[in-house]
Amino acid sequence: MRILIVVAHGSRRAPSNEEVAALTEQLGERLEGRYAGVTTAFLELAEPSIPAAIDAAVAAGADEIVLLPYFLAAGSHVAEDIPQLVAQRRQAHPGVAMTLLPHLGASERLPALLASLV
Amino acid sequence: MRILIVVAHGSRRAPSNEEVAALTEQLGERLEGRYAGVTTAFLELAEPSIPAAIDAAVAAGADEIVLLPYFLAAGSHVAEDIPQLVAQRRQAHPGVAMTLLPHLGASERLPALLASLV
């Protein structure tokens, strides 16, 4: 059973976190059948945390977890904080495959999307 | 003369800021002819600042400046900080049209892009 976790930064502003949750829901509809579940986790300032979301996925029966960092630039959150948290959960759940994808900002399709906006 | 400014958060990690600058360059190539120039500005932790980038565009002869917030979620930076900075520069340059676009995260094309990554 494979679960996707969209990992966002988190904000003090609830509408910002709800925006991410809504996007995750849209993504889940698009991916129907490819993942048993698509959820959101936040690095800070909002819940659930990344460890909590991973633990919940494992408790729900996931044996494969894919994490997509919903970040644009490879700052310290992407380069250090998120990999550290995932590494810790890997040790806690040795039977679960965890794949940390490249962050959104690394997508080659971003320039085309930006060009469509301006 | 119309200039596009991609407004990013900024990071203490130079590679992160360089990633944004490289994306801006790719975007500039895609937009060739639509803008006289495409530049990057940072809200914090990196240079140039948003006011500095606006002032530089005006000094270069821009009478129209379009700002694209390279942010995923409408946190306080997008909802408050960037609009305030742009409003201040509007007052300083009353003859220059400044358009603050919706942030990247508001794009309806994002779910499709995310689906392609996972």
Short mmCIF file of C-alpha atoms in Angstrom, two decimals:
data_model
loop_
_atom_site.label_atom_id
_atom_site.label_comp_id
_atom_site.label_asym_id
_atom_site.label_seq_id
_atom_site.Cartn_x
_atom_site.Cartn_y
_atom_site.Cartn_z
CA MET A 1 0.00 0.00 0.00
CA ARG A 2 1.51 3.26 -1.20
CA ILE A 3 0.81 6.70 0.26
CA LEU A 4 1.93 10.10 -1.06
CA ILE A 5 2.70 12.89 1.41
CA VAL A 6 2.94 16.45 0.09
CA VAL A 7 5.38 18.21 2.41
CA ALA A 8 4.83 21.96 2.72
CA HIS A 9 6.47 24.59 4.90
CA GLY A 10 3.45 25.56 6.99
CA SER A 11 2.26 29.03 7.88
CA ARG A 12 0.81 30.91 10.84
CA ARG A 13 -2.01 31.87 8.49
CA ALA A 14 -4.65 29.15 8.39
CA PRO A 15 -5.80 30.06 4.84
CA SER A 16 -2.29 29.36 3.60
CA ASN A 17 -2.29 25.85 5.08
CA GLU A 18 -5.81 25.26 3.77
CA GLU A 19 -4.59 26.26 0.30
CA VAL A 20 -2.01 23.49 0.46
CA ALA A 21 -4.56 20.99 1.75
CA ALA A 22 -6.93 21.91 -1.10
CA LEU A 23 -4.16 21.43 -3.63
CA THR A 24 -3.34 18.04 -2.11
CA GLU A 25 -6.97 17.08 -2.49
CA GLN A 26 -6.96 18.10 -6.16
CA LEU A 27 -3.78 16.13 -6.63
CA GLY A 28 -5.35 13.10 -4.99
CA GLU A 29 -8.23 13.24 -7.47
CA ARG A 30 -5.79 13.38 -10.37
CA LEU A 31 -3.78 10.44 -9.04
CA GLU A 32 -6.76 8.24 -8.29
CA GLY A 33 -5.64 4.63 -8.24
CA ARG A 34 -1.93 5.39 -8.25
CA TYR A 35 -1.81 5.96 -4.49
CA ALA A 36 -3.99 4.52 -1.73
CA GLY A 37 -3.91 7.95 -0.12
CA VAL A 38 -2.55 11.47 -0.64
CA THR A 39 -1.98 13.58 2.47
CA THR A 40 -0.28 16.80 3.54
CA ALA A 41 2.40 17.36 6.17
CA PHE A 42 4.02 20.57 7.39
CA LEU A 43 7.62 21.22 8.35
CA GLU A 44 6.61 23.81 10.94
CA LEU A 45 3.83 26.12 12.17
CA ALA A 46 1.03 23.71 11.21
CA GLU A 47 -0.14 20.15 11.78
CA PRO A 48 0.41 17.33 11.06
CA SER A 49 4.18 17.38 11.28
CA ILE A 50 6.22 15.29 8.86
CA PRO A 51 6.99 12.57 11.45
CA ALA A 52 3.31 12.47 12.48
CA ALA A 53 2.14 12.13 8.87
CA ILE A 54 4.65 9.34 8.21
CA ASP A 55 3.67 7.50 11.38
CA ALA A 56 -0.02 7.86 10.48
CA ALA A 57 0.62 6.43 7.01
CA VAL A 58 2.46 3.46 8.52
CA ALA A 59 -0.33 2.94 11.05
CA ALA A 60 -2.79 2.95 8.14
CA GLY A 61 -0.85 0.10 6.56
CA ALA A 62 1.51 1.82 4.13
CA ASP A 63 4.55 -0.18 3.13
CA GLU A 64 5.65 2.48 0.67
CA ILE A 65 5.65 6.22 1.34
CA VAL A 66 6.53 8.83 -1.28
CA LEU A 67 7.25 12.37 -0.09
CA LEU A 68 7.03 15.38 -2.41
CA PRO A 69 8.60 18.56 -1.00
CA TYR A 70 6.26 21.37 -2.00
CA PHE A 71 9.08 23.90 -1.98
CA LEU A 72 10.42 26.10 -4.75
CA ALA A 73 14.03 26.58 -3.76
CA ALA A 74 16.56 24.20 -2.27
CA GLY A 75 17.07 26.18 0.93
CA SER A 76 18.05 24.57 4.21
CA HIS A 77 14.55 23.13 4.69
CA VAL A 78 14.84 21.10 1.49
CA ALA A 79 18.55 20.37 1.74
CA GLU A 80 18.77 19.50 5.43
CA ASP A 81 15.67 19.61 7.60
CA ILE A 82 13.31 17.41 5.58
CA PRO A 83 15.92 14.74 4.72
CA GLN A 84 16.87 14.54 8.42
CA LEU A 85 13.27 14.02 9.50
CA VAL A 86 12.71 11.37 6.85
CA ALA A 87 15.95 9.60 7.79
CA GLN A 88 14.78 9.42 11.41
CA ARG A 89 11.45 7.88 10.41
CA ARG A 90 13.23 5.39 8.13
CA GLN A 91 15.11 4.13 11.18
CA ALA A 92 11.86 3.89 13.15
CA HIS A 93 10.08 1.98 10.35
CA PRO A 94 12.73 -0.24 8.70
CA GLY A 95 10.11 -2.28 6.82
CA VAL A 96 8.63 0.72 5.02
CA ALA A 97 10.14 2.06 1.80
CA MET A 98 10.35 5.85 1.90
CA THR A 99 11.18 7.84 -1.22
CA LEU A 100 11.96 11.54 -0.87
CA LEU A 101 11.40 13.12 -4.29
CA PRO A 102 13.20 16.22 -5.60
CA HIS A 103 11.48 19.45 -4.56
CA LEU A 104 8.94 21.06 -6.88
CA GLY A 105 11.36 23.87 -7.79
CA ALA A 106 13.61 21.34 -9.51
CA SER A 107 10.96 20.51 -12.09
CA GLU A 108 11.96 21.23 -15.67
CA ARG A 109 8.36 22.17 -16.38
CA LEU A 110 8.35 25.19 -14.06
CA PRO A 111 9.65 27.78 -16.56
CA ALA A 112 6.81 26.93 -18.96
CA LEU A 113 4.26 27.25 -16.17
CA LEU A 114 5.70 30.61 -15.08
CA ALA A 115 5.70 31.86 -18.67
CA SER A 116 1.98 31.10 -18.82
CA LEU A 117 1.36 33.33 -15.79
CA VAL A 118 3.03 36.54 -16.91
CA MET B 1 9.33 49.64 -21.51
CA ARG B 2 8.12 46.69 -19.49
CA ILE B 3 10.18 44.71 -16.97
CA LEU B 4 9.24 41.51 -15.14
CA ILE B 5 10.52 40.93 -11.63
CA VAL B 6 10.33 37.41 -10.19
CA VAL B 7 9.99 37.89 -6.44
CA ALA B 8 11.37 35.01 -4.35
CA HIS B 9 11.77 34.56 -0.61
CA GLY B 10 15.55 34.42 -0.46
CA SER B 11 17.71 31.99 1.46
CA ARG B 12 20.89 31.96 3.52
CA ARG B 13 22.08 29.23 1.13
CA ALA B 14 23.62 30.79 -1.98
CA PRO B 15 22.79 27.76 -4.19
CA SER B 16 19.11 28.29 -3.40
CA ASN B 17 19.22 31.90 -4.57
CA GLU B 18 21.23 30.89 -7.63
CA GLU B 19 18.54 28.31 -8.44
CA VAL B 20 15.97 31.10 -8.56
CA ALA B 21 18.25 33.29 -10.66
CA ALA B 22 18.78 30.43 -13.11
CA LEU B 23 15.04 29.88 -13.38
CA THR B 24 14.53 33.59 -14.01
CA GLU B 25 17.07 33.38 -16.80
CA GLN B 26 15.26 30.44 -18.38
CA LEU B 27 12.01 32.34 -18.06
CA GLY B 28 13.58 35.36 -19.74
CA GLU B 29 14.58 33.22 -22.71
CA ARG B 30 11.02 31.91 -23.02
CA LEU B 31 9.55 35.41 -22.84
CA GLU B 32 11.94 36.96 -25.32
CA GLY B 33 10.32 40.05 -26.78
CA ARG B 34 7.46 40.21 -24.31
CA TYR B 35 9.54 41.99 -21.67
CA ALA B 36 12.53 44.29 -22.07
CA GLY B 37 14.06 42.56 -19.06
CA VAL B 38 13.38 39.78 -16.56
CA THR B 39 15.05 40.05 -13.17
CA THR B 40 14.92 38.51 -9.69
CA ALA B 41 14.29 40.16 -6.33
CA PHE B 42 14.30 38.67 -2.84
CA LEU B 43 12.04 39.45 0.11
CA GLU B 44 14.80 38.75 2.60
CA LEU B 45 18.20 37.10 3.16
CA ALA B 46 19.46 37.85 -0.36
CA GLU B 47 20.00 40.74 -2.76
CA PRO B 48 18.59 42.63 -4.55
CA SER B 49 15.68 43.49 -2.30
CA ILE B 50 12.27 44.11 -3.85
CA PRO B 51 12.53 47.92 -3.49
CA ALA B 52 16.05 47.88 -4.95
CA ALA B 53 14.95 45.80 -7.94
CA ILE B 54 11.98 48.10 -8.59
CA ASP B 55 14.15 51.20 -8.33
CA ALA B 56 16.72 49.64 -10.69
CA ALA B 57 14.00 48.86 -13.22
CA VAL B 58 12.74 52.44 -13.05
CA ALA B 59 16.29 53.76 -13.39
CA ALA B 60 16.68 51.56 -16.47
CA GLY B 61 13.67 53.25 -18.02
CA ALA B 62 10.77 50.95 -17.16
CA ASP B 63 7.34 52.56 -17.25
CA GLU B 64 5.64 49.24 -16.54
CA ILE B 65 6.76 46.70 -13.95
CA VAL B 66 5.14 43.30 -13.50
CA LEU B 67 5.93 41.37 -10.31
CA LEU B 68 5.43 37.61 -10.06
CA PRO B 69 5.56 36.25 -6.49
CA TYR B 70 7.49 32.99 -6.72
CA PHE B 71 5.73 31.59 -3.65
CA LEU B 72 3.58 28.51 -3.28
CA ALA B 73 1.30 29.45 -0.42
CA ALA B 74 -0.42 32.70 0.47
CA GLY B 75 1.31 33.14 3.81
CA SER B 76 1.99 36.52 5.34
CA HIS B 77 4.80 37.22 2.86
CA VAL B 78 2.41 36.99 -0.08
CA ALA B 79 -0.62 38.46 1.68
CA GLU B 80 1.04 41.36 3.47
CA ASP B 81 4.79 41.91 3.13
CA ILE B 82 5.15 41.98 -0.65
CA PRO B 83 2.01 44.08 -1.30
CA GLN B 84 3.24 46.61 1.30
CA LEU B 85 6.65 46.93 -0.33
CA VAL B 86 5.12 47.33 -3.78
CA ALA B 87 2.64 49.93 -2.47
CA GLN B 88 5.55 51.96 -1.07
CA ARG B 89 7.38 51.91 -4.39
CA ARG B 90 4.18 52.87 -6.23
CA GLN B 91 4.09 56.03 -4.14
CA ALA B 92 7.75 56.71 -4.88
CA HIS B 93 7.27 56.22 -8.66
CA PRO B 94 3.78 57.53 -9.49
CA GLY B 95 4.47 57.49 -13.22
CA VAL B 96 5.28 53.78 -13.34
CA ALA B 97 2.54 51.15 -13.66
CA MET B 98 3.19 48.27 -11.23
CA THR B 99 1.20 45.06 -11.48
CA LEU B 100 1.51 42.52 -8.67
CA LEU B 101 0.40 39.17 -10.09
CA PRO B 102 -1.15 36.33 -8.06
CA HIS B 103 1.47 34.06 -6.49
CA LEU B 104 2.58 30.92 -8.31
CA GLY B 105 0.68 28.68 -5.87
CA ALA B 106 -2.59 30.11 -7.14
CA SER B 107 -2.03 28.69 -10.62
CA GLU B 108 -4.67 26.23 -11.76
CA ARG B 109 -1.95 24.36 -13.62
CA LEU B 110 -0.05 23.35 -10.48
CA PRO B 111 -1.96 20.12 -9.74
CA ALA B 112 -1.15 18.81 -13.22
CA LEU B 113 2.52 19.68 -12.76
CA LEU B 114 2.62 17.98 -9.36
CA ALA B 115 0.91 14.90 -10.77
CA SER B 116 3.68 14.65 -13.35
CA LEU B 117 6.31 14.55 -10.57
CA VAL B 118 4.97 11.73 -8.44
#
